[in-house]
Amino acid sequence: MPSRTLPNYTAREVAANNSRESCWVTIGSDVYDVTDFVDEHPGGEEFILSYGGMDVGDIMKDEIQHTHSENAYGILHDSLIGFVATDPVVIDSSDLPSEEDIYRDTDAKEDYRANKFLDLDRPLLMQVWNGRFDKDFYLEQVHHPRKYKNGGSPPLFGNFLEPLSKTAWWIIPVWWWPWVAYGSWLAYSGMPSGFQFAAYWLTGLALFTLIEYGLHRGLFHIDKYLPNNRVAITTHFLLHGIHHYVPMDRYRLVMPPTLFTVLATPFYKLAHTVFYWDWYVAMAVFCGGIFGYTLYDCTHYFLHHKQLPSFYRQLKSYHFAHHWKDHTNGFGVTSMFWDRVFGTELVMPQSVVKTS
């Protein structure tokens, strides 16, 4: 059975959980959720709530107040939910799998027998729906990567929808670049200068890097705020969970054009709302953003499946650390810039993905 991976929390997140509804404490870097113990605490709920969101290491050893027993530490151990993140989070390469481990096929039957989660040989989506899994169990399992036979795609729907869930990476530039070129030509034709067109087009490209980070962190990794019901969990699995569950699936690393068309439509309208004064400006920004998306999807595929030059090998290590070590940080795919800005950077050693 895979070992349990626990998330990192910022000091601010820990401090905010200081009430009867949600009471966390820390000892060193370990974070414990003691909400269920508040009413049972021998010293009274007021005492434990007075230390909500704080470190209790010293007070638990204070002989004047009351030295706590081994049983008390045992209760804390069972309540461990994560760790206080350093800023930035430092990754130890010794904790990450070797390339041999990453590319080793999972024994589907043995994995299902041991974990009672999903059978990789049967359609996954209905297993998630019918499994009625608790959120914590689901998140623990889905963030422990498996690998299907020879890097192939495990069945998702098991019916006529199956082909719509798979996309070869080269479909992205072949399908989207002609549309980007046409839209860019339209935008250029209505602008007074090539310089102005380039400035707005590059603005769209830059804005997409922020959108990429925001969607990855705020939508795909909404784990903490994910409702604990089958609809939310199944939707999470379909949107992004399946990628973390089988990250080496080469046909589910880029977004199918039909799905991206749906997602891109509100951004088209947003561009024309923000840059309302000039249709051509809005079109230039939008086309730059769509081109940024295509670079994102292709980069994502290459990080998982291609031999890369030195700079991209560092980015590959960074992205693999997000998958195999800490899915609560390291959200940048095409760059680490916004992770540095928003304090979710993973600091990497010289070499992270070890060779066997």
Short mmCIF file of N, CA and C in Angstrom, two decimals, residues 16 18 24 48 53 56 88 97 103 128 141 147 156 167 180 183 185 190 198-199 204 256 263 265 276 300 316 347 352:
data_model
loop_
_atom_site.label_atom_id
_atom_site.label_comp_id
_atom_site.label_asym_id
_atom_site.label_seq_id
_atom_site.Cartn_x
_atom_site.Cartn_y
_atom_site.Cartn_z
N ALA A 16 -5.51 30.31 11.65
CA ALA A 16 -6.94 30.61 11.43
C ALA A 16 -7.86 29.54 12.00
N ASN A 18 -8.81 28.13 14.97
CA ASN A 18 -8.69 28.34 16.42
C ASN A 18 -10.04 28.41 17.12
N TRP A 24 -6.94 23.52 15.39
CA TRP A 24 -5.68 22.86 15.06
C TRP A 24 -4.62 23.33 16.07
N ILE A 48 -7.95 24.26 25.88
CA ILE A 48 -7.42 23.83 24.59
C ILE A 48 -7.70 24.87 23.51
N GLY A 53 -4.60 26.96 17.00
CA GLY A 53 -3.76 27.57 15.98
C GLY A 53 -2.35 27.87 16.43
N VAL A 56 1.89 23.76 20.80
CA VAL A 56 1.62 23.31 22.18
C VAL A 56 2.75 22.44 22.71
N PRO A 88 10.39 29.07 1.07
CA PRO A 88 9.60 28.10 0.33
C PRO A 88 9.80 26.67 0.86
N PRO A 97 10.83 9.20 -5.78
CA PRO A 97 11.07 7.90 -6.42
C PRO A 97 12.12 7.99 -7.51
N TYR A 103 8.35 4.70 -13.73
CA TYR A 103 7.93 4.05 -14.97
C TYR A 103 7.55 2.58 -14.79
N VAL A 128 -15.51 5.58 -9.09
CA VAL A 128 -15.46 6.73 -8.18
C VAL A 128 -16.88 7.10 -7.74
N GLN A 141 -5.68 8.62 -1.65
CA GLN A 141 -5.42 7.62 -2.69
C GLN A 141 -5.10 8.26 -4.04
N LYS A 147 0.62 3.62 -12.36
CA LYS A 147 0.98 3.62 -13.77
C LYS A 147 0.32 2.44 -14.46
N LEU A 156 -11.70 5.00 -18.69
CA LEU A 156 -12.34 6.03 -17.87
C LEU A 156 -13.86 5.88 -17.89
N THR A 167 -6.34 12.43 -25.96
CA THR A 167 -5.85 13.37 -26.98
C THR A 167 -4.34 13.23 -27.11
N VAL A 180 -5.28 30.41 -33.99
CA VAL A 180 -4.52 31.51 -33.38
C VAL A 180 -3.97 32.43 -34.46
N GLY A 183 -6.92 34.47 -35.99
CA GLY A 183 -7.36 35.51 -35.06
C GLY A 183 -6.33 36.61 -34.91
N TRP A 185 -4.16 37.53 -37.19
CA TRP A 185 -4.18 38.32 -38.43
C TRP A 185 -5.33 39.33 -38.40
N GLY A 190 -6.52 45.37 -37.79
CA GLY A 190 -7.29 46.50 -37.29
C GLY A 190 -6.54 47.39 -36.33
N ALA A 198 1.89 43.57 -31.19
CA ALA A 198 2.78 42.66 -30.47
C ALA A 198 2.68 42.87 -28.96
N ALA A 199 2.56 44.13 -28.53
CA ALA A 199 2.48 44.44 -27.10
C ALA A 199 1.24 43.81 -26.49
N GLY A 204 -1.42 39.11 -23.55
CA GLY A 204 -2.27 37.93 -23.43
C GLY A 204 -1.47 36.69 -23.07
N PRO A 256 -8.57 17.81 -24.24
CA PRO A 256 -9.29 17.60 -25.52
C PRO A 256 -9.83 18.91 -26.06
N LEU A 263 -14.17 25.77 -22.11
CA LEU A 263 -13.50 26.56 -21.09
C LEU A 263 -13.01 27.91 -21.63
N THR A 265 -14.42 29.79 -23.96
CA THR A 265 -15.49 30.72 -24.31
C THR A 265 -15.66 31.86 -23.30
N TYR A 276 -12.79 46.53 -23.63
CA TYR A 276 -14.04 46.83 -24.32
C TYR A 276 -13.91 47.91 -25.38
N HIS A 300 3.58 20.45 -20.78
CA HIS A 300 3.13 19.44 -19.82
C HIS A 300 3.42 18.04 -20.34
N LYS A 316 11.19 19.69 -15.23
CA LYS A 316 10.61 18.34 -15.12
C LYS A 316 10.73 17.83 -13.68
N VAL A 347 11.60 24.28 -3.45
CA VAL A 347 13.03 24.46 -3.70
C VAL A 347 13.64 23.10 -3.99
N VAL A 352 16.61 15.96 -8.84
CA VAL A 352 15.54 15.44 -8.00
C VAL A 352 15.07 14.08 -8.48
#
